[in-house]
Amino acid sequence: MRRAAIVGTGAIATSHAEALRAAGDRVELVAVVDVDEQRATAFAQEWNVPRVHPGLATLLDVEELDVVHVCTPPRSHTPLALECLAANVNVLVEKPPAVSLSEIDTLIAAERGSTGRVATVFQHRFGPAAHRLRRLIADGVLGRSLVAKSDTLWYRDGAYFDVPWRGTWESEGGGPTMGHGIHQFDLMLSVLGPWQEIRAVAARQSRAVQTEDLSMALVTFADGTVASVINSVLSPRETSQLRFDFENATVEVEHLYGYTDAHWTVTSAPGHDDVVARWNEEQSTVVSSHGCQLAAFLDALDSDETPPVTLADTRTTMEFIAALYASAFTGTVVKAGQIGPDSPFYATMEGIGAPWANAR
Ligand SMILES: NC(=O)c1ccc[n+]([C@@H]2O[C@H](COP(=O)([O-])OP(=O)(O)OC[C@H]3O[C@@H](n4cnc5c(N)ncnc54)[C@H](O)[C@@H]3O)[C@@H](O)[C@H]2O)c1
């Protein structure tokens, strides 16, 4: 049986504990850590976790671990993951795994010198329908991808940003692009493959935050698909939507924080009814959740493969975010590969600074 620990026993740690429990005898949650030791102790009691440690250093010292789940606020993700890699322990880190492209590259370099691997939590890549969609594309059933859109229209009121780690470049690395829409456009990237260039706008419309509370982008993919991406925390009727128009069918999902097959629809183009039949060959009621990703993570460990989502895949998504901010704040088109160490958007997502900050 694999042995896991959780660092950071706040809100999302519950989803990790549920996923670990659902994995049955494949993995045991043996210890937890939180800077708030009382919170860690209460969490350990609730989830029957045998041990609470005062910090990650002690945890890594005392326990024999296969994986550390990093569930702390974004700023601490990379430092904690680096500590795990130094101890040759695998890490399953919550999104975003880093607050800059530079931090991602530090992780990639550290992973080369470790037997540990870093996987990022992007649980919506792992729902059954996402697997099916990628398979039908690979099999040529859907034809060429032409148009797509990713809408993350969520609502977060002012009180949501009272939590000290929310709403600043320093603590979160960005606004809804980095923290919310990331789920949807990461899934879009996992379906459509490499993106090529991006034109974006970001705005701070309403919330008392340093970062944007809205961003919009037009994206061209290497396969020629043109897509729009919206990331908002200002939208009272909340929805998470992806739409893909292929030559042979439109494939759509509309959900909020997790989808099952019931949230997907497939509409065939004239003469392509077979696409709907192929889609319906499999059916599932499984929710795209931490449980799906943990199962894939454990499968990879069992077969000696790099657990998903790998740092290379995560880098594509993080570079997309850096490029979105660079495009929005410079008013230019930004191409994949353009943001290297010399770019101001490499070390921080804020780059040259948001227009609303510079206007003050
Ligand atoms: N995958 C998803 O669907 C999803 C959903 C919500 C949040 N998240 C991500 O999960 C992360 C945590 O979010 P949350 O809402 O659970 O936050 P939270 O504030 O509820 O919990 C964070 C916990 O980490 C602890 N902590 C902070 N720094 C620490 C450190 N250095 N060492 C140990 N413990 C530390 C805090 O005391 C707190 O208990 C964020 O990165 C967030 O973006 C992911």
Coordinates of C-alpha atoms and ligand atoms in Angstrom, one line a residue:
M1 CA 0.0 0.0 0.0
R2 CA 1.2 3.5 -0.9
R3 CA 1.7 6.1 1.9
A4 CA 0.5 9.7 1.5
A5 CA 0.6 12.8 3.6
I6 CA -1.2 16.1 3.3
V7 CA 0.4 19.5 3.9
G8 CA -2.2 22.3 4.4
T9 CA -5.4 21.0 6.0
G10 CA -7.7 23.8 4.8
A11 CA -10.7 23.7 2.4
I12 CA -9.3 21.7 -0.5
A13 CA -7.6 19.2 1.7
T14 CA -11.0 17.6 2.3
S15 CA -11.2 16.7 -1.5
H16 CA -7.8 15.1 -1.2
A17 CA -8.8 13.1 2.0
E18 CA -12.0 12.0 0.2
A19 CA -10.0 10.9 -2.8
L20 CA -7.5 9.0 -0.7
R21 CA -10.3 7.3 1.2
A22 CA -12.0 6.4 -2.1
A23 CA -8.8 4.8 -3.3
G24 CA -9.3 2.1 -0.7
D25 CA -6.4 -0.1 0.0
R26 CA -4.2 1.4 -2.7
V27 CA -3.0 4.2 -0.4
E28 CA -3.1 5.2 3.2
L29 CA -3.1 8.8 4.6
V30 CA -0.5 8.5 7.3
A31 CA 0.2 12.0 8.4
V32 CA -0.8 15.7 8.0
V33 CA 0.9 19.1 8.5
D34 CA -0.4 22.6 8.8
V35 CA 1.1 25.8 10.1
D36 CA -2.0 26.0 12.2
E37 CA -1.4 22.9 14.4
Q38 CA -4.9 22.9 15.9
R39 CA -6.4 22.8 12.4
A40 CA -4.2 19.9 11.5
T41 CA -5.1 18.0 14.7
A42 CA -8.9 18.5 14.1
F43 CA -8.4 17.3 10.5
A44 CA -6.5 14.3 11.6
Q45 CA -9.3 13.4 14.0
E46 CA -11.9 13.8 11.4
W47 CA -10.1 11.7 8.8
N48 CA -8.5 9.1 11.2
V49 CA -5.0 10.2 10.3
P50 CA -2.5 8.6 12.7
R51 CA 0.0 11.4 13.0
V52 CA 0.3 15.2 12.9
H53 CA 3.8 16.7 12.4
P54 CA 4.8 20.3 13.2
G55 CA 6.3 21.0 9.7
L56 CA 7.2 19.5 6.3
A57 CA 10.9 18.9 7.4
T58 CA 9.8 16.7 10.3
L59 CA 7.2 14.9 8.1
L60 CA 9.9 14.1 5.5
D61 CA 12.3 13.1 8.2
V62 CA 10.1 10.7 10.1
E63 CA 7.7 9.2 7.5
E64 CA 8.4 6.9 4.6
L65 CA 6.2 8.5 2.0
D66 CA 5.2 7.8 -1.6
V67 CA 3.5 11.2 -2.1
V68 CA 3.0 14.5 -0.3
H69 CA -0.2 16.3 -1.3
V70 CA 0.5 20.1 -1.2
C71 CA -2.8 21.9 -0.4
T72 CA -1.4 25.2 0.9
P73 CA -1.9 28.7 -0.7
P74 CA -0.2 29.2 -4.0
R75 CA 2.9 31.2 -2.9
S76 CA 4.1 28.2 -0.8
H77 CA 3.7 25.5 -3.5
T78 CA 7.1 25.7 -5.1
P79 CA 9.2 25.9 -1.9
L80 CA 7.3 23.0 -0.4
A81 CA 7.5 20.9 -3.6
L82 CA 11.3 21.6 -3.7
E83 CA 11.7 20.3 -0.2
C84 CA 9.9 17.1 -1.2
L85 CA 12.0 16.7 -4.3
A86 CA 15.2 17.2 -2.2
A87 CA 14.0 14.2 -0.1
N88 CA 13.2 12.2 -3.2
V89 CA 9.5 12.1 -2.5
N90 CA 6.7 12.6 -5.1
V91 CA 4.5 15.6 -4.9
L92 CA 0.8 16.1 -5.9
V93 CA 0.5 19.9 -5.8
E94 CA -2.7 21.9 -6.0
K95 CA -3.1 24.4 -8.8
P96 CA -1.4 26.7 -9.5
P97 CA 1.8 24.7 -8.8
A98 CA 3.9 27.9 -8.9
V99 CA 3.3 31.6 -9.1
S100 CA 5.6 32.2 -12.1
L101 CA 7.1 30.6 -15.1
S102 CA 10.5 31.0 -13.5
E103 CA 9.3 28.9 -10.5
I104 CA 8.1 26.2 -12.9
D105 CA 11.5 26.0 -14.5
T106 CA 13.1 25.8 -11.0
L107 CA 10.8 22.8 -10.3
I108 CA 11.7 21.2 -13.7
A109 CA 15.4 21.6 -12.9
A110 CA 15.0 20.2 -9.4
E111 CA 13.0 17.2 -10.6
R112 CA 15.9 16.2 -12.9
G113 CA 18.1 15.7 -9.7
S114 CA 15.4 13.8 -7.8
T115 CA 13.7 10.4 -7.9
G116 CA 10.5 12.3 -6.9
R117 CA 8.1 13.7 -9.5
V118 CA 5.8 16.7 -9.3
A119 CA 2.2 16.3 -10.6
T120 CA -0.2 19.2 -10.7
V121 CA -3.9 18.9 -9.7
F122 CA -6.0 19.6 -12.8
Q123 CA -8.8 17.1 -11.9
H124 CA -11.0 18.0 -14.9
R125 CA -8.5 16.4 -17.3
F126 CA -9.4 13.1 -15.7
G127 CA -13.2 12.8 -16.1
P128 CA -14.3 9.9 -18.3
A129 CA -15.8 12.3 -21.0
A130 CA -12.4 14.2 -21.3
H131 CA -10.6 10.9 -21.9
R132 CA -13.3 9.9 -24.5
L133 CA -13.0 13.3 -26.3
R134 CA -9.2 13.0 -26.6
R135 CA -9.6 9.4 -27.8
L136 CA -12.2 10.3 -30.5
I137 CA -10.0 13.1 -31.7
A138 CA -7.0 10.8 -31.9
D139 CA -9.1 8.2 -33.8
G140 CA -10.1 10.8 -36.3
V141 CA -13.8 10.4 -35.5
L142 CA -14.4 14.1 -34.9
G143 CA -12.4 15.5 -37.9
R144 CA -10.4 18.7 -37.7
S145 CA -10.8 21.1 -34.8
L146 CA -11.9 24.5 -36.0
V147 CA -13.4 26.7 -33.3
A148 CA -13.5 26.5 -29.5
K149 CA -14.3 28.4 -26.4
S150 CA -13.6 28.2 -22.7
D151 CA -15.9 30.3 -20.4
T152 CA -15.2 30.4 -16.7
L153 CA -17.9 32.7 -15.5
W154 CA -17.8 32.5 -11.7
Y155 CA -18.9 34.8 -8.9
R156 CA -16.7 35.7 -5.9
D157 CA -18.0 38.5 -3.7
G158 CA -15.8 41.0 -1.9
A159 CA -15.7 38.9 1.3
Y160 CA -14.0 36.1 -0.6
F161 CA -11.0 38.3 -1.1
D162 CA -10.7 39.1 2.6
V163 CA -8.6 36.0 3.1
P164 CA -5.1 37.3 3.3
W165 CA -3.7 35.1 0.5
R166 CA -6.2 36.2 -2.1
G167 CA -6.2 39.0 -4.6
T168 CA -2.5 39.9 -4.7
W169 CA 0.2 39.1 -7.3
E170 CA 2.6 38.2 -4.5
S171 CA 0.4 35.6 -2.8
E172 CA -1.6 34.2 -5.7
G173 CA 0.3 35.1 -8.8
G174 CA -2.8 36.4 -10.5
G175 CA -6.6 36.7 -10.5
P176 CA -9.2 34.4 -12.1
T177 CA -6.8 33.6 -14.9
M178 CA -4.4 32.0 -12.5
G179 CA -6.9 30.8 -9.9
H180 CA -10.2 29.9 -11.5
G181 CA -10.3 29.8 -15.3
I182 CA -7.1 27.7 -15.2
H183 CA -9.3 24.6 -14.7
Q184 CA -11.2 25.1 -18.0
F185 CA -8.5 26.3 -20.3
D186 CA -6.1 23.7 -18.9
L187 CA -8.7 21.1 -20.0
M188 CA -9.0 22.9 -23.4
L189 CA -5.2 22.7 -23.8
S190 CA -5.2 19.0 -22.9
V191 CA -7.7 18.5 -25.7
L192 CA -6.4 20.8 -28.5
G193 CA -2.6 20.5 -27.8
P194 CA -0.1 23.2 -28.2
W195 CA -1.3 26.9 -28.4
Q196 CA 0.6 29.2 -30.7
E197 CA -0.4 32.8 -30.1
I198 CA -2.6 34.9 -27.8
R199 CA -4.2 38.3 -27.8
A200 CA -5.7 39.3 -24.5
V201 CA -7.4 41.9 -22.4
A202 CA -7.5 42.0 -18.6
A203 CA -9.4 44.3 -16.4
R204 CA -10.2 45.1 -12.8
Q205 CA -13.8 45.9 -13.0
S206 CA -15.2 45.6 -9.5
R207 CA -13.3 43.7 -6.8
A208 CA -10.8 45.4 -4.4
V209 CA -7.9 43.3 -5.6
Q210 CA -4.5 44.0 -7.1
T211 CA -4.9 41.5 -9.8
E212 CA -7.5 41.3 -12.6
D213 CA -11.0 40.2 -11.8
L214 CA -11.7 39.5 -15.5
S215 CA -9.6 38.4 -18.5
M216 CA -10.5 37.5 -22.1
A217 CA -8.3 36.1 -24.8
L218 CA -8.3 35.0 -28.4
V219 CA -6.0 32.1 -28.9
T220 CA -4.7 30.3 -32.0
F221 CA -3.6 26.7 -31.6
A222 CA -0.9 24.9 -33.6
D223 CA -3.6 22.7 -35.2
G224 CA -5.3 25.9 -36.5
T225 CA -8.1 26.0 -34.0
V226 CA -9.1 29.6 -33.0
A227 CA -10.5 29.8 -29.5
S228 CA -11.9 32.4 -27.1
V229 CA -11.2 32.2 -23.3
I230 CA -13.0 34.2 -20.6
N231 CA -12.0 34.1 -16.9
S232 CA -14.3 36.0 -14.6
V233 CA -15.2 36.2 -10.9
L234 CA -17.9 38.8 -11.6
S235 CA -20.7 36.7 -13.1
P236 CA -23.8 36.1 -10.9
R237 CA -25.1 33.2 -13.1
E238 CA -22.1 31.0 -12.7
T239 CA -21.0 28.5 -15.3
S240 CA -18.0 26.6 -16.5
Q241 CA -18.4 25.9 -20.2
L242 CA -16.2 24.4 -23.0
R243 CA -17.3 24.2 -26.6
F244 CA -15.4 22.5 -29.4
D245 CA -16.5 22.7 -33.0
F246 CA -15.0 20.0 -35.0
E247 CA -15.6 19.3 -38.7
N248 CA -17.9 16.4 -37.8
A249 CA -19.5 17.5 -34.5
T250 CA -19.9 20.1 -31.8
V251 CA -18.8 18.8 -28.4
E252 CA -19.8 20.8 -25.3
V253 CA -19.7 20.6 -21.5
E254 CA -21.5 22.9 -19.1
H255 CA -21.0 22.4 -15.4
L256 CA -19.7 24.3 -12.4
Y257 CA -17.1 22.6 -10.3
G258 CA -17.2 19.0 -11.7
Y259 CA -18.9 17.2 -14.6
T260 CA -20.3 13.8 -15.3
D261 CA -21.3 12.5 -18.8
A262 CA -24.7 14.1 -18.2
H263 CA -23.1 17.6 -18.5
W264 CA -21.8 16.9 -22.0
T265 CA -23.6 17.1 -25.3
V266 CA -22.5 16.1 -28.8
T267 CA -24.2 17.4 -31.9
S268 CA -23.2 15.9 -35.2
A269 CA -22.7 17.8 -38.4
P270 CA -25.0 16.7 -41.3
G271 CA -24.0 13.2 -42.5
H272 CA -22.0 12.4 -39.3
D273 CA -24.6 10.7 -37.0
D274 CA -22.0 8.0 -36.3
V275 CA -20.1 10.5 -34.1
V276 CA -23.0 10.6 -31.5
A277 CA -23.2 6.8 -31.7
R278 CA -19.4 6.5 -31.0
W279 CA -19.7 9.0 -28.1
N280 CA -22.6 7.0 -26.6
E281 CA -20.7 3.7 -26.8
E282 CA -19.4 4.4 -23.3
Q283 CA -21.3 5.9 -20.5
S284 CA -20.3 6.9 -17.0
T285 CA -21.7 8.6 -13.9
V286 CA -18.2 9.4 -12.5
V287 CA -17.6 13.0 -11.5
S288 CA -14.4 14.8 -12.7
S289 CA -12.8 15.0 -9.3
H290 CA -9.6 14.7 -7.3
G291 CA -10.5 11.0 -7.0
C292 CA -10.2 10.5 -10.8
Q293 CA -6.8 12.2 -10.8
L294 CA -5.5 10.3 -7.8
A295 CA -6.4 7.0 -9.4
A296 CA -4.4 8.0 -12.5
F297 CA -1.5 9.2 -10.3
L298 CA -1.4 5.8 -8.5
D299 CA -1.7 3.9 -11.8
A300 CA 1.4 5.8 -13.0
L301 CA 3.4 4.9 -9.9
D302 CA 2.4 1.3 -10.2
S303 CA 3.6 1.2 -13.8
D304 CA 6.8 3.2 -13.2
E305 CA 5.6 6.1 -15.3
T306 CA 5.7 9.9 -14.6
P307 CA 2.4 10.7 -12.9
P308 CA 0.1 13.2 -14.6
V309 CA -0.2 16.1 -14.9
T310 CA 3.6 16.3 -15.5
L311 CA 5.6 19.5 -15.1
A312 CA 6.1 19.6 -18.9
D313 CA 2.3 19.6 -19.4
T314 CA 1.8 22.1 -16.6
R315 CA 4.5 24.4 -18.1
T316 CA 2.4 24.7 -21.3
T317 CA -0.6 25.9 -19.2
M318 CA 1.6 28.3 -17.0
E319 CA 3.2 29.7 -20.2
F320 CA -0.3 30.3 -21.6
I321 CA -1.1 32.3 -18.4
A322 CA 2.1 34.3 -18.6
A323 CA 1.5 35.1 -22.3
L324 CA -2.1 36.1 -21.5
Y325 CA -0.9 38.7 -19.0
A326 CA 1.9 39.8 -21.2
S327 CA -0.5 40.3 -24.1
A328 CA -3.0 42.1 -22.0
F329 CA -0.5 44.4 -20.3
T330 CA 1.6 45.3 -23.3
G331 CA -1.3 45.3 -25.9
T332 CA 0.6 43.0 -28.2
V333 CA 0.2 39.5 -29.7
V334 CA 2.4 37.1 -27.7
K335 CA 3.6 33.8 -29.2
A336 CA 4.4 30.5 -27.5
G337 CA 8.1 30.4 -26.6
Q338 CA 8.4 34.2 -26.5
I339 CA 8.5 34.5 -22.7
G340 CA 12.0 33.6 -21.7
P341 CA 14.1 34.6 -18.7
D342 CA 14.6 38.1 -20.2
S343 CA 10.9 38.9 -20.3
P344 CA 9.4 40.8 -17.3
F345 CA 6.6 38.2 -17.4
Y346 CA 8.9 35.3 -16.6
A347 CA 9.8 36.1 -13.0
T348 CA 6.2 37.3 -12.1
M349 CA 2.9 37.1 -13.9
E350 CA 2.4 40.8 -13.2
G351 CA 5.4 41.6 -15.5
I352 CA 5.5 45.3 -16.3
G353 CA 2.5 45.8 -14.1
A354 CA -1.2 46.0 -14.7
P355 CA -2.5 49.1 -16.4
W356 CA -4.8 49.9 -13.4
A357 CA -1.8 49.8 -11.0
N358 CA 0.3 51.9 -13.2
A359 CA -2.5 54.5 -13.6
R360 CA -2.6 55.1 -9.8
Ligands
LIG1 N1 -8.4 21.8 -7.5 C1 -9.4 22.6 -7.1 O1 -10.6 22.4 -7.5 C2 -9.2 23.6 -6.0 C3 -10.3 24.2 -5.4 C4 -10.0 25.1 -4.3 C5 -8.7 25.5 -4.0 N2 -7.7 24.9 -4.7 C6 -6.3 25.3 -4.4 O2 -5.9 24.7 -3.2 C7 -5.0 25.5 -2.5 C8 -5.4 25.8 -1.1 O3 -6.7 26.4 -1.1 P1 -7.7 26.3 0.1 O4 -9.0 27.0 -0.3 O5 -7.8 24.9 0.6 O6 -7.0 27.3 1.1 P2 -7.2 27.4 2.7 O7 -6.7 28.7 3.1 O8 -8.6 26.9 3.1 O9 -6.2 26.2 3.3 C9 -4.8 26.4 3.2 C10 -4.2 25.7 4.5 O10 -2.8 25.7 4.3 C11 -2.2 26.1 5.6 N3 -0.8 26.5 5.3 C12 -0.5 27.7 4.8 N4 0.9 27.8 4.6 C13 1.4 26.6 5.0 C14 2.7 26.0 5.0 N5 3.7 26.7 4.6 N6 2.8 24.8 5.5 C15 1.7 24.1 6.0 N7 0.5 24.6 6.0 C16 0.3 25.8 5.5 C17 -3.1 27.1 6.2 O11 -3.0 27.2 7.6 C18 -4.5 26.5 5.8 O12 -5.0 25.5 6.7 C19 -4.8 26.8 -3.4 O13 -3.7 26.7 -4.2 C20 -6.1 26.8 -4.2 O14 -5.9 27.4 -5.5 C21 -7.9 24.0 -5.7

